[in-house]
Amino acid sequence: MYPYILSIHIIFVVCWMAGLFYMVRLFIYHTEAQEKPEPDRTILSKQFEIMERKLWYIITVPSMFIVLAAGITMLYLAPVWLQQPWMHIKLGFVVGLIIYHYICQNKMKEMAAGTYKWTSTQLRLWNEVATLFLFAIVFLAVLKDAVNWIYGLVGLVGLAVVLMFAVKLYKHSRTKKG
């Protein structure tokens, strides 16, 4: 039974992460649409709101709940995992990802209400936070006790720096074109 639950867990992690990545991408486009003249701004905003709502409630939220249900089931079937230090750290990152998820939901509601607190560049950086969670969780799940925590932490910080540099470089190239 465990391999089937693990398979479901992995499949819906992919779906959940795809939803989170695409959702923030939609936020970026939605925010940039506010710079368009009318009636384009209103038309685009309404379309992005529909796309965000469908992505969120049809794919992203159900996927998160299936991931959590499968994860809890696996821990029930193999409670020994809860005695492993790497699992505690992984679950900490999972909690962080759940918080990230609900912050995204709040952003979606703000934008639907016409409130745009973050710039498209800030949203691009925010999108990379999910990447950091994904890297941390996958490496912990795969490497388990073989992880050298110092190298892992340095690698995660290095990845964050590279991602932020890439976002800034992209912003610079867009500014030059515009």
PDB file of C-alpha atoms in Angstrom:
ATOM      1  CA  MET A   1       0.000   0.000   0.000  1.00  0.00           C
ATOM      2  CA  TYR A   2       2.843   2.414   0.888  1.00  0.00           C
ATOM      3  CA  PRO A   3       4.274   2.641  -2.686  1.00  0.00           C
ATOM      4  CA  TYR A   4       0.831   3.582  -4.047  1.00  0.00           C
ATOM      5  CA  ILE A   5       0.381   6.307  -1.444  1.00  0.00           C
ATOM      6  CA  LEU A   6       3.920   7.550  -2.153  1.00  0.00           C
ATOM      7  CA  SER A   7       3.136   7.671  -5.886  1.00  0.00           C
ATOM      8  CA  ILE A   8      -0.018   9.689  -5.254  1.00  0.00           C
ATOM      9  CA  HIS A   9       1.961  11.955  -2.935  1.00  0.00           C
ATOM     10  CA  ILE A  10       4.622  12.638  -5.578  1.00  0.00           C
ATOM     11  CA  ILE A  11       2.106  13.164  -8.405  1.00  0.00           C
ATOM     12  CA  PHE A  12       0.139  15.712  -6.408  1.00  0.00           C
ATOM     13  CA  VAL A  13       3.284  17.462  -5.156  1.00  0.00           C
ATOM     14  CA  VAL A  14       4.008  18.083  -8.848  1.00  0.00           C
ATOM     15  CA  CYS A  15       0.448  19.369  -9.376  1.00  0.00           C
ATOM     16  CA  TRP A  16       0.573  21.568  -6.269  1.00  0.00           C
ATOM     17  CA  MET A  17       3.928  23.080  -7.193  1.00  0.00           C
ATOM     18  CA  ALA A  18       2.818  23.635 -10.795  1.00  0.00           C
ATOM     19  CA  GLY A  19      -0.247  25.456  -9.457  1.00  0.00           C
ATOM     20  CA  LEU A  20       1.827  27.631  -7.137  1.00  0.00           C
ATOM     21  CA  PHE A  21       4.369  28.478  -9.841  1.00  0.00           C
ATOM     22  CA  TYR A  22       1.715  29.318 -12.423  1.00  0.00           C
ATOM     23  CA  MET A  23      -0.398  31.244  -9.918  1.00  0.00           C
ATOM     24  CA  VAL A  24       2.380  33.692  -9.136  1.00  0.00           C
ATOM     25  CA  ARG A  25       3.115  33.998 -12.861  1.00  0.00           C
ATOM     26  CA  LEU A  26      -0.545  34.990 -13.325  1.00  0.00           C
ATOM     27  CA  PHE A  27      -0.139  37.514 -10.485  1.00  0.00           C
ATOM     28  CA  ILE A  28       2.788  39.042 -12.378  1.00  0.00           C
ATOM     29  CA  TYR A  29       0.762  39.378 -15.587  1.00  0.00           C
ATOM     30  CA  HIS A  30      -2.263  40.615 -13.629  1.00  0.00           C
ATOM     31  CA  THR A  31      -0.132  43.295 -11.945  1.00  0.00           C
ATOM     32  CA  GLU A  32       1.457  44.341 -15.242  1.00  0.00           C
ATOM     33  CA  ALA A  33      -2.007  44.581 -16.815  1.00  0.00           C
ATOM     34  CA  GLN A  34      -2.701  47.499 -14.467  1.00  0.00           C
ATOM     35  CA  GLU A  35      -0.284  49.568 -16.562  1.00  0.00           C
ATOM     36  CA  LYS A  36      -2.423  49.089 -19.687  1.00  0.00           C
ATOM     37  CA  PRO A  37      -4.908  51.723 -20.844  1.00  0.00           C
ATOM     38  CA  GLU A  38      -8.649  51.152 -20.548  1.00  0.00           C
ATOM     39  CA  PRO A  39     -10.518  49.076 -21.647  1.00  0.00           C
ATOM     40  CA  ASP A  40      -7.556  46.634 -21.893  1.00  0.00           C
ATOM     41  CA  ARG A  41      -6.829  46.896 -18.158  1.00  0.00           C
ATOM     42  CA  THR A  42     -10.352  45.903 -17.148  1.00  0.00           C
ATOM     43  CA  ILE A  43     -10.649  43.142 -19.740  1.00  0.00           C
ATOM     44  CA  LEU A  44      -7.283  41.630 -18.789  1.00  0.00           C
ATOM     45  CA  SER A  45      -7.943  41.960 -15.044  1.00  0.00           C
ATOM     46  CA  LYS A  46     -11.269  40.159 -15.320  1.00  0.00           C
ATOM     47  CA  GLN A  47      -9.670  37.382 -17.396  1.00  0.00           C
ATOM     48  CA  PHE A  48      -6.773  36.973 -14.964  1.00  0.00           C
ATOM     49  CA  GLU A  49      -9.197  36.803 -12.046  1.00  0.00           C
ATOM     50  CA  ILE A  50     -11.076  33.953 -13.756  1.00  0.00           C
ATOM     51  CA  MET A  51      -7.835  32.120 -14.558  1.00  0.00           C
ATOM     52  CA  GLU A  52      -6.482  32.585 -11.015  1.00  0.00           C
ATOM     53  CA  ARG A  53      -9.701  31.436  -9.376  1.00  0.00           C
ATOM     54  CA  LYS A  54      -9.977  28.303 -11.551  1.00  0.00           C
ATOM     55  CA  LEU A  55      -6.305  27.396 -11.152  1.00  0.00           C
ATOM     56  CA  TRP A  56      -6.497  27.915  -7.408  1.00  0.00           C
ATOM     57  CA  TYR A  57      -9.712  26.104  -6.572  1.00  0.00           C
ATOM     58  CA  ILE A  58      -9.652  23.363  -9.235  1.00  0.00           C
ATOM     59  CA  ILE A  59      -5.955  22.408  -9.192  1.00  0.00           C
ATOM     60  CA  THR A  60      -3.818  24.040  -6.511  1.00  0.00           C
ATOM     61  CA  VAL A  61      -5.940  23.730  -3.359  1.00  0.00           C
ATOM     62  CA  PRO A  62      -7.155  20.161  -4.020  1.00  0.00           C
ATOM     63  CA  SER A  63      -3.587  19.107  -4.844  1.00  0.00           C
ATOM     64  CA  MET A  64      -2.312  20.531  -1.554  1.00  0.00           C
ATOM     65  CA  PHE A  65      -4.937  18.628   0.418  1.00  0.00           C
ATOM     66  CA  ILE A  66      -4.186  15.367  -1.419  1.00  0.00           C
ATOM     67  CA  VAL A  67      -0.442  15.879  -0.772  1.00  0.00           C
ATOM     68  CA  LEU A  68      -1.101  16.429   2.919  1.00  0.00           C
ATOM     69  CA  ALA A  69      -3.490  13.467   3.168  1.00  0.00           C
ATOM     70  CA  ALA A  70      -1.015  11.166   1.403  1.00  0.00           C
ATOM     71  CA  GLY A  71       1.865  12.450   3.543  1.00  0.00           C
ATOM     72  CA  ILE A  72      -0.048  11.913   6.770  1.00  0.00           C
ATOM     73  CA  THR A  73      -1.069   8.444   5.573  1.00  0.00           C
ATOM     74  CA  MET A  74       2.567   7.553   4.839  1.00  0.00           C
ATOM     75  CA  LEU A  75       3.598   8.741   8.303  1.00  0.00           C
ATOM     76  CA  TYR A  76       0.797   6.630   9.779  1.00  0.00           C
ATOM     77  CA  LEU A  77       1.965   3.581   7.796  1.00  0.00           C
ATOM     78  CA  ALA A  78       5.648   4.173   8.614  1.00  0.00           C
ATOM     79  CA  PRO A  79       5.782   6.097  11.917  1.00  0.00           C
ATOM     80  CA  VAL A  80       9.527   5.426  12.122  1.00  0.00           C
ATOM     81  CA  TRP A  81      10.013   8.395   9.763  1.00  0.00           C
ATOM     82  CA  LEU A  82       8.928  10.697  12.587  1.00  0.00           C
ATOM     83  CA  GLN A  83      11.982   9.609  14.594  1.00  0.00           C
ATOM     84  CA  GLN A  84      14.338  10.879  11.882  1.00  0.00           C
ATOM     85  CA  PRO A  85      15.774  14.407  12.279  1.00  0.00           C
ATOM     86  CA  TRP A  86      15.635  15.060   8.518  1.00  0.00           C
ATOM     87  CA  MET A  87      11.875  14.446   8.595  1.00  0.00           C
ATOM     88  CA  HIS A  88      11.401  17.134  11.244  1.00  0.00           C
ATOM     89  CA  ILE A  89      13.281  19.612   9.069  1.00  0.00           C
ATOM     90  CA  LYS A  90      11.351  18.512   5.969  1.00  0.00           C
ATOM     91  CA  LEU A  91       8.046  18.970   7.794  1.00  0.00           C
ATOM     92  CA  GLY A  92       9.214  22.443   8.835  1.00  0.00           C
ATOM     93  CA  PHE A  93       9.731  23.298   5.167  1.00  0.00           C
ATOM     94  CA  VAL A  94       6.307  21.800   4.356  1.00  0.00           C
ATOM     95  CA  VAL A  95       4.739  24.100   6.961  1.00  0.00           C
ATOM     96  CA  GLY A  96       6.595  26.983   5.293  1.00  0.00           C
ATOM     97  CA  LEU A  97       5.195  25.940   1.918  1.00  0.00           C
ATOM     98  CA  ILE A  98       1.673  25.810   3.348  1.00  0.00           C
ATOM     99  CA  ILE A  99       2.142  29.354   4.693  1.00  0.00           C
ATOM    100  CA  TYR A 100       3.425  30.385   1.237  1.00  0.00           C
ATOM    101  CA  HIS A 101       0.279  28.798  -0.260  1.00  0.00           C
ATOM    102  CA  TYR A 102      -2.043  30.847   1.940  1.00  0.00           C
ATOM    103  CA  ILE A 103      -0.097  34.052   1.325  1.00  0.00           C
ATOM    104  CA  CYS A 104      -0.679  33.418  -2.392  1.00  0.00           C
ATOM    105  CA  GLN A 105      -4.376  32.921  -1.714  1.00  0.00           C
ATOM    106  CA  ASN A 106      -4.431  36.255   0.107  1.00  0.00           C
ATOM    107  CA  LYS A 107      -2.666  37.912  -2.871  1.00  0.00           C
ATOM    108  CA  MET A 108      -5.312  36.481  -5.201  1.00  0.00           C
ATOM    109  CA  LYS A 109      -8.095  37.957  -3.055  1.00  0.00           C
ATOM    110  CA  GLU A 110      -6.325  41.336  -2.845  1.00  0.00           C
ATOM    111  CA  MET A 111      -5.964  41.518  -6.620  1.00  0.00           C
ATOM    112  CA  ALA A 112      -9.593  40.542  -7.144  1.00  0.00           C
ATOM    113  CA  ALA A 113     -10.466  43.475  -4.871  1.00  0.00           C
ATOM    114  CA  GLY A 114      -8.272  45.796  -6.954  1.00  0.00           C
ATOM    115  CA  THR A 115      -5.395  46.010  -4.472  1.00  0.00           C
ATOM    116  CA  TYR A 116      -1.909  45.570  -5.923  1.00  0.00           C
ATOM    117  CA  LYS A 117       0.634  45.864  -3.106  1.00  0.00           C
ATOM    118  CA  TRP A 118       3.561  44.146  -4.832  1.00  0.00           C
ATOM    119  CA  THR A 119       5.319  45.078  -8.059  1.00  0.00           C
ATOM    120  CA  SER A 120       5.884  42.528 -10.785  1.00  0.00           C
ATOM    121  CA  THR A 121       9.564  42.349  -9.756  1.00  0.00           C
ATOM    122  CA  GLN A 122       8.611  41.619  -6.152  1.00  0.00           C
ATOM    123  CA  LEU A 123       6.258  38.921  -7.406  1.00  0.00           C
ATOM    124  CA  ARG A 124       9.049  37.415  -9.534  1.00  0.00           C
ATOM    125  CA  LEU A 125      11.200  37.193  -6.420  1.00  0.00           C
ATOM    126  CA  TRP A 126       8.258  35.759  -4.484  1.00  0.00           C
ATOM    127  CA  ASN A 127       7.891  33.062  -7.139  1.00  0.00           C
ATOM    128  CA  GLU A 128      11.437  31.920  -6.381  1.00  0.00           C
ATOM    129  CA  VAL A 129      10.570  31.322  -2.727  1.00  0.00           C
ATOM    130  CA  ALA A 130       8.516  28.309  -3.831  1.00  0.00           C
ATOM    131  CA  THR A 131      11.566  27.078  -5.765  1.00  0.00           C
ATOM    132  CA  LEU A 132      13.640  27.221  -2.587  1.00  0.00           C
ATOM    133  CA  PHE A 133      11.015  25.246  -0.673  1.00  0.00           C
ATOM    134  CA  LEU A 134      10.867  22.687  -3.482  1.00  0.00           C
ATOM    135  CA  PHE A 135      14.653  22.226  -3.532  1.00  0.00           C
ATOM    136  CA  ALA A 136      14.875  21.916   0.245  1.00  0.00           C
ATOM    137  CA  ILE A 137      12.011  19.428   0.524  1.00  0.00           C
ATOM    138  CA  VAL A 138      13.136  17.217  -2.364  1.00  0.00           C
ATOM    139  CA  PHE A 139      16.767  17.102  -1.255  1.00  0.00           C
ATOM    140  CA  LEU A 140      15.732  16.242   2.286  1.00  0.00           C
ATOM    141  CA  ALA A 141      13.323  13.540   1.096  1.00  0.00           C
ATOM    142  CA  VAL A 142      15.866  11.961  -1.256  1.00  0.00           C
ATOM    143  CA  LEU A 143      19.129  12.321   0.686  1.00  0.00           C
ATOM    144  CA  LYS A 144      17.728  11.903   4.211  1.00  0.00           C
ATOM    145  CA  ASP A 145      20.583  11.403   6.683  1.00  0.00           C
ATOM    146  CA  ALA A 146      23.212  11.686   3.951  1.00  0.00           C
ATOM    147  CA  VAL A 147      22.658  15.433   3.867  1.00  0.00           C
ATOM    148  CA  ASN A 148      25.547  17.471   5.122  1.00  0.00           C
ATOM    149  CA  TRP A 149      23.543  20.295   6.692  1.00  0.00           C
ATOM    150  CA  ILE A 150      26.196  22.957   6.233  1.00  0.00           C
ATOM    151  CA  TYR A 151      26.666  22.213   2.523  1.00  0.00           C
ATOM    152  CA  GLY A 152      22.917  21.974   2.108  1.00  0.00           C
ATOM    153  CA  LEU A 153      22.357  25.341   3.755  1.00  0.00           C
ATOM    154  CA  VAL A 154      25.160  26.971   1.756  1.00  0.00           C
ATOM    155  CA  GLY A 155      23.724  25.438  -1.431  1.00  0.00           C
ATOM    156  CA  LEU A 156      20.234  26.728  -0.631  1.00  0.00           C
ATOM    157  CA  VAL A 157      21.537  30.230   0.071  1.00  0.00           C
ATOM    158  CA  GLY A 158      23.620  30.053  -3.123  1.00  0.00           C
ATOM    159  CA  LEU A 159      20.559  29.025  -5.097  1.00  0.00           C
ATOM    160  CA  ALA A 160      18.594  31.918  -3.593  1.00  0.00           C
ATOM    161  CA  VAL A 161      21.309  34.358  -4.625  1.00  0.00           C
ATOM    162  CA  VAL A 162      21.429  32.951  -8.171  1.00  0.00           C
ATOM    163  CA  LEU A 163      17.637  33.140  -8.491  1.00  0.00           C
ATOM    164  CA  MET A 164      17.517  36.722  -7.221  1.00  0.00           C
ATOM    165  CA  PHE A 165      20.330  37.691  -9.582  1.00  0.00           C
ATOM    166  CA  ALA A 166      18.432  36.073 -12.476  1.00  0.00           C
ATOM    167  CA  VAL A 167      15.274  38.036 -11.607  1.00  0.00           C
ATOM    168  CA  LYS A 168      17.225  41.290 -11.431  1.00  0.00           C
ATOM    169  CA  LEU A 169      18.970  40.507 -14.725  1.00  0.00           C
ATOM    170  CA  TYR A 170      15.590  39.787 -16.339  1.00  0.00           C
ATOM    171  CA  LYS A 171      14.196  43.076 -14.997  1.00  0.00           C
ATOM    172  CA  HIS A 172      17.222  44.923 -16.386  1.00  0.00           C
ATOM    173  CA  SER A 173      16.777  43.334 -19.833  1.00  0.00           C
ATOM    174  CA  ARG A 174      13.057  44.218 -19.839  1.00  0.00           C
ATOM    175  CA  THR A 175      13.841  47.794 -18.851  1.00  0.00           C
ATOM    176  CA  LYS A 176      16.316  48.120 -21.733  1.00  0.00           C
ATOM    177  CA  LYS A 177      13.762  46.754 -24.234  1.00  0.00           C
ATOM    178  CA  GLY A 178      10.956  48.984 -22.907  1.00  0.00           C
TER     179      GLY A 178
END
